[in-house]
Every structure is written in structure tokens, then in C-alpha cells.
Tab-separated table of C-alpha atoms in Angstrom:
chain	number	residue	atom	x	y	z
X	14	PRO	CA	33.093	136.020	131.821
X	15	ASP	CA	35.146	133.143	133.155
X	16	TYR	CA	37.003	129.776	132.388
X	17	LYS	CA	34.333	128.241	133.747
X	18	TYR	CA	30.731	129.377	133.111
X	19	GLY	CA	31.586	131.783	130.181
X	20	TRP	CA	29.131	134.688	130.111
X	21	GLY	CA	27.300	132.591	131.717
X	22	LEU	CA	22.842	131.949	131.769
X	23	MET	CA	21.083	134.541	129.015
X	24	ASN	CA	18.833	136.391	130.016
X	25	THR	CA	16.591	135.459	127.430
X	26	ALA	CA	13.932	137.734	128.234
X	27	ARG	CA	15.747	141.064	128.399
X	28	ALA	CA	17.640	139.781	124.893
X	29	ALA	CA	14.645	139.638	123.191
X	30	GLU	CA	13.760	143.002	125.392
X	31	VAL	CA	16.238	145.019	124.384
X	32	VAL	CA	16.410	143.493	120.497
X	33	SER	CA	12.294	144.576	120.041
X	34	GLN	CA	11.908	147.212	121.983
X	35	GLY	CA	14.936	149.183	122.300
X	36	PRO	CA	15.938	152.301	120.047
X	37	ALA	CA	16.810	150.455	116.474
X	38	ASP	CA	20.044	152.078	116.542
X	39	ARG	CA	21.436	149.857	119.761
X	40	PHE	CA	22.538	146.825	117.763
X	41	PHE	CA	23.936	147.493	114.455
X	42	TYR	CA	26.296	146.528	112.003
X	43	ASP	CA	29.309	147.895	110.440
X	44	THR	CA	32.230	147.281	108.406
X	45	LEU	CA	35.459	148.218	109.538
X	46	GLN	CA	38.414	149.082	106.942
X	47	ASN	CA	41.846	148.042	106.668
X	48	GLN	CA	43.829	151.074	108.518
X	49	GLU	CA	40.695	153.221	109.451
X	50	SER	CA	39.347	153.689	112.923
X	51	GLN	CA	35.539	154.590	113.403
X	52	GLU	CA	34.558	157.150	116.698
X	53	PHE	CA	30.433	157.067	117.890
X	54	VAL	CA	29.262	160.144	120.232
X	55	LEU	CA	27.156	158.292	123.412
X	56	PHE	CA	25.316	160.150	125.832
X	57	SER	CA	25.116	158.143	129.372
X	58	ARG	CA	21.892	159.836	131.483
X	59	GLY	CA	23.613	158.220	134.003
X	60	THR	CA	20.489	155.438	134.705
X	61	GLU	CA	21.151	151.738	134.039
X	62	PRO	CA	25.293	150.833	133.191
X	63	ILE	CA	26.740	150.425	130.009
X	64	ARG	CA	27.126	147.546	127.862
X	65	ILE	CA	29.114	147.127	124.688
X	66	THR	CA	29.118	144.104	122.864
X	67	MET	CA	30.999	144.020	119.471
X	68	ALA	CA	31.067	140.864	117.492
X	69	TRP	CA	32.846	139.843	114.349
X	70	THR	CA	33.426	136.370	112.582
X	71	ASP	CA	37.222	135.762	112.121
X	72	PRO	CA	38.546	134.784	109.047
X	73	ALA	CA	40.157	131.072	109.273
X	74	GLY	CA	43.012	130.932	111.790
X	75	ASN	CA	46.175	129.119	111.557
X	76	VAL	CA	44.301	125.505	113.326
X	77	PRO	CA	47.399	124.234	116.036
X	78	THR	CA	48.001	120.100	116.939
X	79	PRO	CA	45.092	118.695	118.487
X	80	GLN	CA	46.271	119.186	122.774
X	81	LEU	CA	44.659	120.392	125.635
X	82	ASN	CA	44.460	124.035	125.835
X	83	PRO	CA	46.520	125.546	123.240
X	84	THR	CA	47.964	128.323	124.088
X	85	ASN	CA	48.649	129.271	120.056
X	86	ARG	CA	47.000	132.561	119.275
X	87	ILE	CA	44.835	132.539	116.427
X	88	LEU	CA	42.572	135.322	116.679
X	89	VAL	CA	43.137	136.941	112.402
X	90	ASN	CA	41.767	140.006	113.146
X	91	ASP	CA	42.448	141.999	116.359
X	92	MET	CA	38.959	144.340	116.424
X	93	ASP	CA	39.189	146.828	119.891
X	94	ILE	CA	36.832	148.665	121.752
X	95	ARG	CA	37.071	151.112	124.019
X	96	LEU	CA	34.516	153.874	125.723
X	97	VAL	CA	35.892	157.158	126.455
X	98	ARG	CA	34.264	159.118	129.365
X	99	GLN	CA	34.429	162.704	127.781
X	100	VAL	CA	34.566	164.614	130.851
X	101	ASP	CA	37.654	163.411	132.510
X	102	GLY	CA	39.204	161.202	129.800
X	103	GLU	CA	39.350	158.167	131.546
X	104	VAL	CA	38.783	154.848	128.736
X	105	PHE	CA	37.010	151.791	129.412
X	106	ARG	CA	38.030	148.110	128.440
X	107	PRO	CA	37.438	145.286	127.740
X	108	TRP	CA	37.060	141.667	129.114
X	109	VAL	CA	40.056	139.348	129.126
X	110	LEU	CA	40.775	136.400	130.390
X	111	ASP	CA	44.220	134.891	130.995
X	112	PRO	CA	44.970	132.000	129.729
X	113	ALA	CA	47.990	131.295	131.770
X	114	ASN	CA	45.607	131.825	135.027
X	115	PRO	CA	42.236	130.184	133.822
X	116	SER	CA	41.007	130.728	137.915
X	117	ALA	CA	41.322	133.599	137.778
X	118	PRO	CA	38.432	136.642	137.670
X	119	ALA	CA	38.400	138.560	133.921
X	120	GLN	CA	39.964	141.115	134.036
X	121	THR	CA	39.798	144.942	132.000
X	122	GLY	CA	41.944	145.286	129.236
X	123	ASP	CA	43.901	144.162	125.592
X	124	ASN	CA	41.412	141.647	124.472
X	125	ASN	CA	43.713	139.733	121.420
X	126	LEU	CA	42.690	136.329	122.018
X	127	ASP	CA	38.628	136.778	121.170
X	128	ASN	CA	36.021	137.707	118.549
X	129	VAL	CA	33.299	139.163	120.952
X	130	GLU	CA	34.642	142.119	123.080
X	131	GLN	CA	32.374	143.679	126.233
X	132	ILE	CA	33.257	146.121	127.604
X	133	TYR	CA	30.676	147.032	131.231
X	134	LEU	CA	30.978	150.230	133.278
X	135	GLU	CA	28.195	149.042	136.303
X	136	GLN	CA	28.004	152.762	138.113
X	137	ALA	CA	27.970	154.741	134.623
X	138	MET	CA	27.885	159.084	135.020
X	139	THR	CA	26.074	160.757	133.328
X	140	GLY	CA	26.897	162.722	130.204
X	141	PHE	CA	29.342	162.318	127.042
X	142	TYR	CA	31.635	158.719	125.886
X	143	THR	CA	33.036	158.129	122.924
X	144	LEU	CA	33.186	154.430	121.292
X	145	GLN	CA	36.500	153.610	119.355
X	146	VAL	CA	36.313	150.975	117.158
X	147	SER	CA	40.107	149.944	115.829
X	148	HIS	CA	42.451	147.470	115.174
X	149	LYS	CA	46.137	146.452	115.061
X	150	THR	CA	47.513	144.827	112.882
X	151	ALA	CA	46.352	144.939	108.825
X	152	LEU	CA	42.714	143.446	108.069
X	153	SER	CA	42.813	139.932	106.279
X	154	ASN	CA	40.540	140.868	103.181
X	155	SER	CA	41.491	144.787	104.009
X	156	ARG	CA	38.055	144.911	105.950
X	157	GLN	CA	36.070	143.616	108.708
X	158	PRO	CA	32.544	143.175	109.176
X	159	TYR	CA	30.904	143.825	112.499
X	160	ALA	CA	27.963	142.962	114.544
X	161	MET	CA	27.869	145.602	118.080
X	162	LEU	CA	25.235	145.801	121.118
X	163	ILE	CA	25.192	148.246	123.155
X	164	THR	CA	22.741	149.251	126.363
X	165	GLY	CA	23.055	151.885	128.764
X	166	LEU	CA	23.823	154.298	125.946
X	167	GLU	CA	21.988	157.177	123.892
X	168	THR	CA	23.184	158.259	120.016
X	169	ASP	CA	19.700	160.353	119.597
X	170	PHE	CA	20.646	162.399	123.096
X	171	VAL	CA	20.204	165.900	120.708
X	172	ALA	CA	16.167	164.469	120.221
X	173	SER	CA	15.907	163.340	123.953
X	174	GLY	CA	16.288	167.281	124.655
X	175	TYR	CA	20.508	167.790	125.406
X	176	ASN	CA	23.350	168.930	122.995
X	177	GLU	CA	27.048	169.030	123.436
X	178	LEU	CA	26.129	172.218	125.577
X	179	ASN	CA	24.193	170.954	128.305
């Protein structure tokens, strides 16, 4: 993502394939409660990139007075996703843009400005990963529903012939 093109052009054919033909657990809804974190164990065959996108409808924040490119933080519920590769503990973080330097390319880090976060690993290793969903400050209304779309990882690894001992 960048400030000029956003997330780029949508690949509608791939999106339809992922949602309609992929496993049912690739796209799911859940709710994070106040002071809660969630973890999901997933498996990568290492044959395709990993892409995890989380989005939520954030409660209305304090909107600044009209101005060009306001720097005020408007996000109310600051949700976070992290992906931890179990074999070595490496942590993968979502894309983040620098509003103070809009021409800079996106980096990975702690995204505390957006209600959409995406982790992308082009070269995934075969093995188990832990997806962590959490939040920083108290959640408005004590909870936050969210949607998650995952490609390149499996949740049904035991049925696929894998288990924690392999």
C-alpha cells in the first residue's frame, strides 16, 4: 500500500476464487472482547505467499476540523495482528505508512492509524504459525467485531495429514 495508489487494483477473479472456492475458514468473523487476545495456530505448506487481512468497523472518532492531510489520530479501537513463526519465533507485522513522509514506501510495524491491517510474507517457510489478535487501549463498547481473510495458511492441518509431531 501507499498514499498515492492505496492498495492498488483489485484482482476480482482471485478475490471471487478465494471467497467462493477456498476453504470456509479462510474468511471468518469474530469479536474481540476488552482486555482479551486471541491466538490461532495455522500451517503453511510453504508453496504460496501468506496474506492475512483484518478489517473492522471502527466507532466514530473525533474528526478534526477540515484541513489537507490532517495528522490527528482518529482511530478509536486500535486492533493489532501479529504472525509468529513457531520454529524460530520470528514475528511478522502488518504494513504501515508514515503520514509525515507520504512518499516513503510502506514498511512493516505497528499500525495504529488504520482499521485495516495486512501481513504479507512472499516467501513463507513450511511449518506452523501463530496468528495473534489483540488491542491496545480499552475497546469502545467493551468489544470489537472484525473480519479476517487468510490465504497461504491452513487451519485444517490435522485432516491434511499434518500434526504437531511432524
